[in-house]
PDB file of C-alpha atoms in Angstrom:
ATOM      1  CA  UNK F   1    -129.215  62.799 -20.785  1.00  0.00           C
ATOM      2  CA  UNK F   2    -127.546  59.197 -21.031  1.00  0.00           C
ATOM      3  CA  UNK F   3    -130.731  57.422 -22.527  1.00  0.00           C
ATOM      4  CA  UNK F   4    -131.591  60.298 -24.792  1.00  0.00           C
ATOM      5  CA  UNK F   5    -127.412  60.462 -26.115  1.00  0.00           C
ATOM      6  CA  UNK F   6    -128.063  56.496 -27.054  1.00  0.00           C
ATOM      7  CA  UNK F   7    -130.902  56.383 -28.681  1.00  0.00           C
ATOM      8  CA  UNK F   8    -129.388  59.642 -30.403  1.00  0.00           C
ATOM      9  CA  UNK F   9    -126.407  57.408 -31.088  1.00  0.00           C
ATOM     10  CA  UNK F  10    -128.440  54.872 -31.876  1.00  0.00           C
ATOM     11  CA  UNK F  11    -130.649  56.378 -34.482  1.00  0.00           C
ATOM     12  CA  UNK F  12    -127.672  57.485 -36.482  1.00  0.00           C
ATOM     13  CA  UNK F  13    -125.912  54.157 -36.937  1.00  0.00           C
ATOM     14  CA  UNK F  14    -129.014  52.662 -37.159  1.00  0.00           C
ATOM     15  CA  UNK F  15    -128.121  54.292 -41.221  1.00  0.00           C
ATOM     16  CA  UNK F  16    -124.525  54.010 -41.318  1.00  0.00           C
ATOM     17  CA  UNK F  17    -124.618  49.942 -40.237  1.00  0.00           C
ATOM     18  CA  UNK F  18    -127.600  49.109 -43.390  1.00  0.00           C
ATOM     19  CA  UNK F  19    -125.078  51.689 -45.635  1.00  0.00           C
ATOM     20  CA  UNK F  20    -122.325  49.320 -44.754  1.00  0.00           C
ATOM     21  CA  UNK F  21    -124.654  46.403 -45.450  1.00  0.00           C
ATOM     22  CA  UNK F  22    -123.702  45.689 -41.857  1.00  0.00           C
ATOM     23  CA  UNK F  23    -126.990  43.978 -41.113  1.00  0.00           C
ATOM     24  CA  UNK F  24    -126.244  41.946 -37.778  1.00  0.00           C
ATOM     25  CA  UNK F  25    -125.705  44.974 -36.660  1.00  0.00           C
ATOM     26  CA  UNK F  26    -128.737  46.933 -38.042  1.00  0.00           C
ATOM     27  CA  UNK F  27    -131.160  45.055 -36.247  1.00  0.00           C
ATOM     28  CA  UNK F  28    -129.128  44.419 -32.694  1.00  0.00           C
ATOM     29  CA  UNK F  29    -129.930  49.101 -33.690  1.00  0.00           C
ATOM     30  CA  UNK F  30    -132.986  48.643 -33.823  1.00  0.00           C
ATOM     31  CA  UNK F  31    -134.050  45.955 -31.278  1.00  0.00           C
ATOM     32  CA  UNK F  32    -131.582  48.830 -29.091  1.00  0.00           C
ATOM     33  CA  UNK F  33    -133.591  51.831 -30.190  1.00  0.00           C
ATOM     34  CA  UNK F  34    -136.614  50.555 -29.085  1.00  0.00           C
ATOM     35  CA  UNK F  35    -134.136  49.724 -25.746  1.00  0.00           C
ATOM     36  CA  UNK F  36    -133.957  52.952 -25.418  1.00  0.00           C
ATOM     37  CA  UNK F  37    -137.043  55.050 -26.126  1.00  0.00           C
ATOM     38  CA  UNK F  38    -138.975  52.307 -23.797  1.00  0.00           C
ATOM     39  CA  UNK F  39    -136.570  53.897 -21.433  1.00  0.00           C
ATOM     40  CA  UNK F  40    -137.669  57.919 -22.032  1.00  0.00           C
ATOM     41  CA  UNK F  41    -141.141  57.240 -22.030  1.00  0.00           C
ATOM     42  CA  UNK F  42    -141.088  55.745 -19.142  1.00  0.00           C
ATOM     43  CA  UNK F  43    -138.540  57.270 -17.140  1.00  0.00           C
ATOM     44  CA  UNK F  44    -140.672  59.688 -14.540  1.00  0.00           C
ATOM     45  CA  UNK F  45    -142.653  56.709 -13.569  1.00  0.00           C
ATOM     46  CA  UNK F  46    -139.840  54.759 -12.488  1.00  0.00           C
ATOM     47  CA  UNK F  47    -138.662  55.338  -8.857  1.00  0.00           C
ATOM     48  CA  UNK F  48    -136.523  52.065  -9.428  1.00  0.00           C
ATOM     49  CA  UNK F  49    -133.197  53.002 -11.839  1.00  0.00           C
ATOM     50  CA  UNK F  50    -130.706  49.679 -11.026  1.00  0.00           C
ATOM     51  CA  UNK F  51    -133.432  47.507 -13.352  1.00  0.00           C
ATOM     52  CA  UNK F  52    -133.360  50.363 -16.488  1.00  0.00           C
ATOM     53  CA  UNK F  53    -129.492  50.331 -15.719  1.00  0.00           C
ATOM     54  CA  UNK F  54    -129.384  47.095 -15.750  1.00  0.00           C
ATOM     55  CA  UNK F  55    -131.308  46.483 -19.287  1.00  0.00           C
ATOM     56  CA  UNK F  56    -128.707  49.545 -20.464  1.00  0.00           C
ATOM     57  CA  UNK F  57    -125.518  47.948 -19.442  1.00  0.00           C
ATOM     58  CA  UNK F  58    -126.476  44.553 -20.566  1.00  0.00           C
ATOM     59  CA  UNK F  59    -127.361  45.839 -23.689  1.00  0.00           C
ATOM     60  CA  UNK F  60    -124.395  48.301 -24.210  1.00  0.00           C
ATOM     61  CA  UNK F  61    -121.207  45.478 -22.872  1.00  0.00           C
ATOM     62  CA  UNK F  62    -123.426  42.605 -26.168  1.00  0.00           C
ATOM     63  CA  UNK F  63    -123.030  46.252 -28.442  1.00  0.00           C
ATOM     64  CA  UNK F  64    -120.177  47.680 -28.376  1.00  0.00           C
ATOM     65  CA  UNK F  65    -118.660  43.649 -28.493  1.00  0.00           C
ATOM     66  CA  UNK F  66    -120.729  42.193 -31.564  1.00  0.00           C
ATOM     67  CA  UNK F  67    -120.080  45.678 -33.293  1.00  0.00           C
ATOM     68  CA  UNK F  68    -115.894  45.484 -32.577  1.00  0.00           C
ATOM     69  CA  UNK F  69    -116.334  41.502 -33.784  1.00  0.00           C
ATOM     70  CA  UNK F  70    -117.349  42.959 -36.630  1.00  0.00           C
ATOM     71  CA  UNK F  71    -115.642  46.009 -37.933  1.00  0.00           C
ATOM     72  CA  UNK F  72    -112.964  45.151 -35.578  1.00  0.00           C
ATOM     73  CA  UNK F  73    -111.176  46.798 -32.463  1.00  0.00           C
ATOM     74  CA  UNK F  74    -109.637  49.602 -33.750  1.00  0.00           C
ATOM     75  CA  UNK F  75    -113.309  51.316 -34.670  1.00  0.00           C
ATOM     76  CA  UNK F  76    -113.033  51.515 -30.809  1.00  0.00           C
ATOM     77  CA  UNK F  77    -116.826  50.724 -30.212  1.00  0.00           C
ATOM     78  CA  UNK F  78    -115.677  49.017 -26.706  1.00  0.00           C
ATOM     79  CA  UNK F  79    -115.302  53.228 -25.381  1.00  0.00           C
ATOM     80  CA  UNK F  80    -118.654  53.814 -24.887  1.00  0.00           C
ATOM     81  CA  UNK F  81    -118.754  51.247 -22.023  1.00  0.00           C
ATOM     82  CA  UNK F  82    -116.851  53.390 -19.907  1.00  0.00           C
ATOM     83  CA  UNK F  83    -120.273  55.468 -19.886  1.00  0.00           C
ATOM     84  CA  UNK F  84    -121.776  52.454 -18.704  1.00  0.00           C
ATOM     85  CA  UNK F  85    -119.167  52.240 -16.376  1.00  0.00           C
ATOM     86  CA  UNK F  86    -119.007  55.432 -15.060  1.00  0.00           C
ATOM     87  CA  UNK F  87    -122.460  56.001 -15.593  1.00  0.00           C
ATOM     88  CA  UNK F  88    -122.833  54.344 -12.212  1.00  0.00           C
ATOM     89  CA  UNK F  89    -120.580  56.180 -10.334  1.00  0.00           C
ATOM     90  CA  UNK F  90    -123.545  59.290 -11.663  1.00  0.00           C
ATOM     91  CA  UNK F  91    -126.406  58.082 -10.891  1.00  0.00           C
ATOM     92  CA  UNK F  92    -125.201  56.187  -6.650  1.00  0.00           C
ATOM     93  CA  UNK F  93    -123.056  58.935  -6.771  1.00  0.00           C
ATOM     94  CA  UNK F  94    -124.598  58.396  -2.709  1.00  0.00           C
ATOM     95  CA  UNK F  95    -123.916  54.658  -2.664  1.00  0.00           C
ATOM     96  CA  UNK F  96    -120.331  53.489  -3.160  1.00  0.00           C
ATOM     97  CA  UNK F  97    -120.764  49.745  -3.014  1.00  0.00           C
ATOM     98  CA  UNK F  98    -123.684  49.996  -5.555  1.00  0.00           C
ATOM     99  CA  UNK F  99    -121.670  52.306  -7.441  1.00  0.00           C
ATOM    100  CA  UNK F 100    -118.490  50.353  -7.624  1.00  0.00           C
ATOM    101  CA  UNK F 101    -120.442  47.510  -7.925  1.00  0.00           C
ATOM    102  CA  UNK F 102    -122.452  48.787 -11.085  1.00  0.00           C
ATOM    103  CA  UNK F 103    -119.294  49.620 -12.319  1.00  0.00           C
ATOM    104  CA  UNK F 104    -116.741  47.058 -12.631  1.00  0.00           C
ATOM    105  CA  UNK F 105    -117.738  44.371 -15.528  1.00  0.00           C
ATOM    106  CA  UNK F 106    -117.766  47.282 -17.865  1.00  0.00           C
ATOM    107  CA  UNK F 107    -114.796  49.099 -17.303  1.00  0.00           C
ATOM    108  CA  UNK F 108    -112.794  46.388 -17.171  1.00  0.00           C
ATOM    109  CA  UNK F 109    -114.355  45.274 -20.299  1.00  0.00           C
ATOM    110  CA  UNK F 110    -113.532  47.687 -21.738  1.00  0.00           C
ATOM    111  CA  UNK F 111    -109.606  47.897 -20.632  1.00  0.00           C
ATOM    112  CA  UNK F 112    -109.473  44.079 -21.589  1.00  0.00           C
ATOM    113  CA  UNK F 113    -111.527  45.226 -25.312  1.00  0.00           C
ATOM    114  CA  UNK F 114    -108.890  48.346 -25.383  1.00  0.00           C
ATOM    115  CA  UNK F 115    -105.284  45.752 -24.235  1.00  0.00           C
ATOM    116  CA  UNK F 116    -106.523  43.526 -27.181  1.00  0.00           C
ATOM    117  CA  UNK F 117    -108.126  45.905 -29.869  1.00  0.00           C
ATOM    118  CA  UNK F 118    -104.631  45.987 -32.386  1.00  0.00           C
ATOM    119  CA  UNK F 119    -105.138  42.119 -32.449  1.00  0.00           C
ATOM    120  CA  UNK F 120    -109.084  42.708 -32.974  1.00  0.00           C
ATOM    121  CA  UNK F 121    -109.549  41.919 -36.633  1.00  0.00           C
ATOM    122  CA  UNK F 122    -112.560  43.233 -38.432  1.00  0.00           C
ATOM    123  CA  UNK F 123    -115.445  40.635 -39.755  1.00  0.00           C
ATOM    124  CA  UNK F 124    -116.484  42.877 -42.356  1.00  0.00           C
ATOM    125  CA  UNK F 125    -114.673  44.763 -44.789  1.00  0.00           C
ATOM    126  CA  UNK F 126    -114.442  48.223 -44.713  1.00  0.00           C
ATOM    127  CA  UNK F 127    -112.035  51.261 -46.061  1.00  0.00           C
ATOM    128  CA  UNK F 128    -109.173  52.654 -43.568  1.00  0.00           C
ATOM    129  CA  UNK F 129    -110.990  56.261 -44.174  1.00  0.00           C
ATOM    130  CA  UNK F 130    -114.761  54.529 -43.436  1.00  0.00           C
ATOM    131  CA  UNK F 131    -113.013  52.782 -40.393  1.00  0.00           C
ATOM    132  CA  UNK F 132    -111.055  55.677 -39.042  1.00  0.00           C
ATOM    133  CA  UNK F 133    -114.800  57.754 -39.258  1.00  0.00           C
ATOM    134  CA  UNK F 134    -116.325  55.195 -36.801  1.00  0.00           C
ATOM    135  CA  UNK F 135    -113.381  55.260 -34.662  1.00  0.00           C
ATOM    136  CA  UNK F 136    -113.645  59.458 -34.569  1.00  0.00           C
ATOM    137  CA  UNK F 137    -117.410  58.966 -33.854  1.00  0.00           C
ATOM    138  CA  UNK F 138    -115.973  56.962 -30.989  1.00  0.00           C
ATOM    139  CA  UNK F 139    -113.233  58.123 -29.277  1.00  0.00           C
ATOM    140  CA  UNK F 140    -115.088  62.209 -29.557  1.00  0.00           C
ATOM    141  CA  UNK F 141    -118.358  60.775 -28.462  1.00  0.00           C
ATOM    142  CA  UNK F 142    -117.277  59.486 -25.644  1.00  0.00           C
ATOM    143  CA  UNK F 143    -114.945  61.778 -24.712  1.00  0.00           C
ATOM    144  CA  UNK F 144    -117.963  64.396 -24.656  1.00  0.00           C
ATOM    145  CA  UNK F 145    -120.622  62.010 -22.919  1.00  0.00           C
ATOM    146  CA  UNK F 146    -117.849  61.471 -20.366  1.00  0.00           C
ATOM    147  CA  UNK F 147    -117.062  64.982 -19.490  1.00  0.00           C
ATOM    148  CA  UNK F 148    -121.011  66.529 -19.310  1.00  0.00           C
ATOM    149  CA  UNK F 149    -121.138  62.412 -17.198  1.00  0.00           C
ATOM    150  CA  UNK F 150    -117.992  64.474 -14.925  1.00  0.00           C
ATOM    151  CA  UNK F 151    -119.679  68.338 -15.223  1.00  0.00           C
ATOM    152  CA  UNK F 152    -123.480  66.676 -13.639  1.00  0.00           C
ATOM    153  CA  UNK F 153    -121.177  64.404 -10.496  1.00  0.00           C
ATOM    154  CA  UNK F 154    -119.094  67.224  -9.562  1.00  0.00           C
ATOM    155  CA  UNK F 155    -122.128  70.057  -9.866  1.00  0.00           C
ATOM    156  CA  UNK F 156    -123.845  67.472  -7.302  1.00  0.00           C
ATOM    157  CA  UNK F 157    -120.729  67.229  -4.647  1.00  0.00           C
ATOM    158  CA  UNK F 158    -120.842  70.700  -5.483  1.00  0.00           C
ATOM    159  CA  UNK F 159    -124.089  71.225  -3.979  1.00  0.00           C
ATOM    160  CA  UNK F 160    -123.744  68.602  -1.085  1.00  0.00           C
ATOM    161  CA  UNK F 161    -121.490  69.974   0.146  1.00  0.00           C
ATOM    162  CA  UNK F 162    -122.728  73.433   0.174  1.00  0.00           C
ATOM    163  CA  UNK F 163    -126.544  72.459   1.853  1.00  0.00           C
TER     164      UNK F 163
END
């Protein structure tokens, strides 16, 4: 689910960054699409998700910091780091040490970026309307995905209690 969401999101923003002529983010998005397509193609072959998780975690952190750098903190790309942080709890629900260890960095970086977001000024100039639309997409999609993750986690926990 998360790899599919990431792929969809990156393909959509591929066109946004191309239209806005923010080429570093456009090229980074191409690499991101390749990463998430590879993950989707290999998901059934992999028995341990740790390497895939670490790769996607690194991609998300680098990408969101880079996006906040180019478009400013108000674009709220850093909200996507929350997804990666909480994904650790979903994947490693039975292993609290692993969950906490893997979630500390992205969630801490989210908090730092959110606190300092008013001071992270954009390097490229875009209209207020475009910035608002990007923020709306980032925050809304993050909340939607986090809601699904919570529902999946709750279903998993309720299922384990019934057994």
